[in-house]
Amino acid sequence: MTGAFAHGGGLDQNGCHHNRKTGGYHCH
């Protein structure tokens, strides 16, 4: 699995999302 979308999470209006594994938050 590669890429930021492998987990199937959606991005918010700023192109950011929460990482469920690390509990972090990042933008693309």
mmCIF file of N, CA and C in Angstrom:
data_model
loop_
_atom_site.group_PDB
_atom_site.id
_atom_site.type_symbol
_atom_site.label_atom_id
_atom_site.label_comp_id
_atom_site.label_asym_id
_atom_site.label_seq_id
_atom_site.Cartn_x
_atom_site.Cartn_y
_atom_site.Cartn_z
ATOM 1 N N MET A 1 0.847 -1.201 0.000
ATOM 2 C CA MET A 1 0.000 0.000 0.000
ATOM 3 C C MET A 1 0.876 1.242 0.000
ATOM 4 N N THR A 2 0.675 2.075 -0.986
ATOM 5 C CA THR A 2 1.422 3.328 -1.026
ATOM 6 C C THR A 2 0.461 4.473 -1.246
ATOM 7 N N GLY A 3 0.906 5.667 -0.950
ATOM 8 C CA GLY A 3 0.065 6.840 -1.159
ATOM 9 C C GLY A 3 -0.711 7.202 0.086
ATOM 10 N N ALA A 4 -1.120 8.440 0.140
ATOM 11 C CA ALA A 4 -1.787 8.968 1.316
ATOM 12 C C ALA A 4 -3.236 8.504 1.401
ATOM 13 N N PHE A 5 -3.757 7.989 0.291
ATOM 14 C CA PHE A 5 -5.175 7.650 0.256
ATOM 15 C C PHE A 5 -5.427 6.166 0.472
ATOM 16 N N ALA A 6 -4.379 5.430 0.849
ATOM 17 C CA ALA A 6 -4.506 3.989 1.019
ATOM 18 C C ALA A 6 -5.510 3.633 2.106
ATOM 19 N N HIS A 7 -5.645 4.505 3.102
ATOM 20 C CA HIS A 7 -6.560 4.240 4.199
ATOM 21 C C HIS A 7 -7.983 4.633 3.867
ATOM 22 N N GLY A 8 -8.180 5.305 2.740
ATOM 23 C CA GLY A 8 -9.521 5.651 2.309
ATOM 24 C C GLY A 8 -10.106 6.845 3.031
ATOM 25 N N GLY A 9 -9.278 7.598 3.748
ATOM 26 C CA GLY A 9 -9.782 8.763 4.461
ATOM 27 C C GLY A 9 -10.020 9.924 3.515
ATOM 28 N N GLY A 10 -10.952 10.800 3.863
ATOM 29 C CA GLY A 10 -11.232 11.956 3.027
ATOM 30 C C GLY A 10 -10.411 13.150 3.464
ATOM 31 N N LEU A 11 -10.257 14.091 2.551
ATOM 32 C CA LEU A 11 -9.535 15.314 2.885
ATOM 33 C C LEU A 11 -10.526 16.437 3.154
ATOM 34 N N ASP A 12 -10.141 17.344 4.033
ATOM 35 C CA ASP A 12 -11.019 18.476 4.290
ATOM 36 C C ASP A 12 -10.762 19.573 3.265
ATOM 37 N N GLN A 13 -11.343 20.714 3.453
ATOM 38 C CA GLN A 13 -11.247 21.784 2.462
ATOM 39 C C GLN A 13 -9.817 22.276 2.272
ATOM 40 N N ASN A 14 -8.965 22.023 3.245
ATOM 41 C CA ASN A 14 -7.575 22.448 3.139
ATOM 42 C C ASN A 14 -6.692 21.334 2.605
ATOM 43 N N GLY A 15 -7.304 20.208 2.249
ATOM 44 C CA GLY A 15 -6.532 19.086 1.732
ATOM 45 C C GLY A 15 -5.818 18.342 2.836
ATOM 46 N N CYS A 16 -6.328 18.464 4.054
ATOM 47 C CA CYS A 16 -5.691 17.826 5.198
ATOM 48 C C CYS A 16 -6.578 16.708 5.739
ATOM 49 N N HIS A 17 -5.979 15.814 6.496
ATOM 50 C CA HIS A 17 -6.764 14.760 7.128
ATOM 51 C C HIS A 17 -6.028 14.170 8.308
ATOM 52 N N HIS A 18 -6.792 13.478 9.159
ATOM 53 C CA HIS A 18 -6.209 12.842 10.339
ATOM 54 C C HIS A 18 -5.673 11.477 9.961
ATOM 55 N N ASN A 19 -4.534 11.145 10.534
ATOM 56 C CA ASN A 19 -3.962 9.824 10.342
ATOM 57 C C ASN A 19 -4.365 8.979 11.536
ATOM 58 N N ARG A 20 -5.209 7.990 11.304
ATOM 59 C CA ARG A 20 -5.737 7.192 12.400
ATOM 60 C C ARG A 20 -4.660 6.359 13.073
ATOM 61 N N LYS A 21 -3.637 5.959 12.333
ATOM 62 C CA LYS A 21 -2.593 5.112 12.907
ATOM 63 C C LYS A 21 -1.725 5.882 13.885
ATOM 64 N N THR A 22 -1.331 7.084 13.512
ATOM 65 C CA THR A 22 -0.409 7.845 14.349
ATOM 66 C C THR A 22 -1.133 8.857 15.217
ATOM 67 N N GLY A 23 -2.398 9.120 14.898
ATOM 68 C CA GLY A 23 -3.143 10.117 15.636
ATOM 69 C C GLY A 23 -2.725 11.519 15.236
ATOM 70 N N GLY A 24 -2.021 11.627 14.114
ATOM 71 C CA GLY A 24 -1.538 12.917 13.649
ATOM 72 C C GLY A 24 -2.472 13.544 12.632
ATOM 73 N N TYR A 25 -2.058 14.672 12.117
ATOM 74 C CA TYR A 25 -2.861 15.413 11.154
ATOM 75 C C TYR A 25 -1.917 16.019 10.140
ATOM 76 N N HIS A 26 -2.188 15.782 8.851
ATOM 77 C CA HIS A 26 -1.273 16.318 7.855
ATOM 78 C C HIS A 26 -1.988 16.741 6.591
ATOM 79 N N CYS A 27 -1.305 17.517 5.782
ATOM 80 C CA CYS A 27 -1.871 18.051 4.548
ATOM 81 C C CYS A 27 -1.070 17.550 3.354
ATOM 82 N N HIS A 28 -1.693 17.603 2.197
ATOM 83 C CA HIS A 28 -1.046 17.121 0.974
ATOM 84 C C HIS A 28 -0.816 18.276 0.021
#
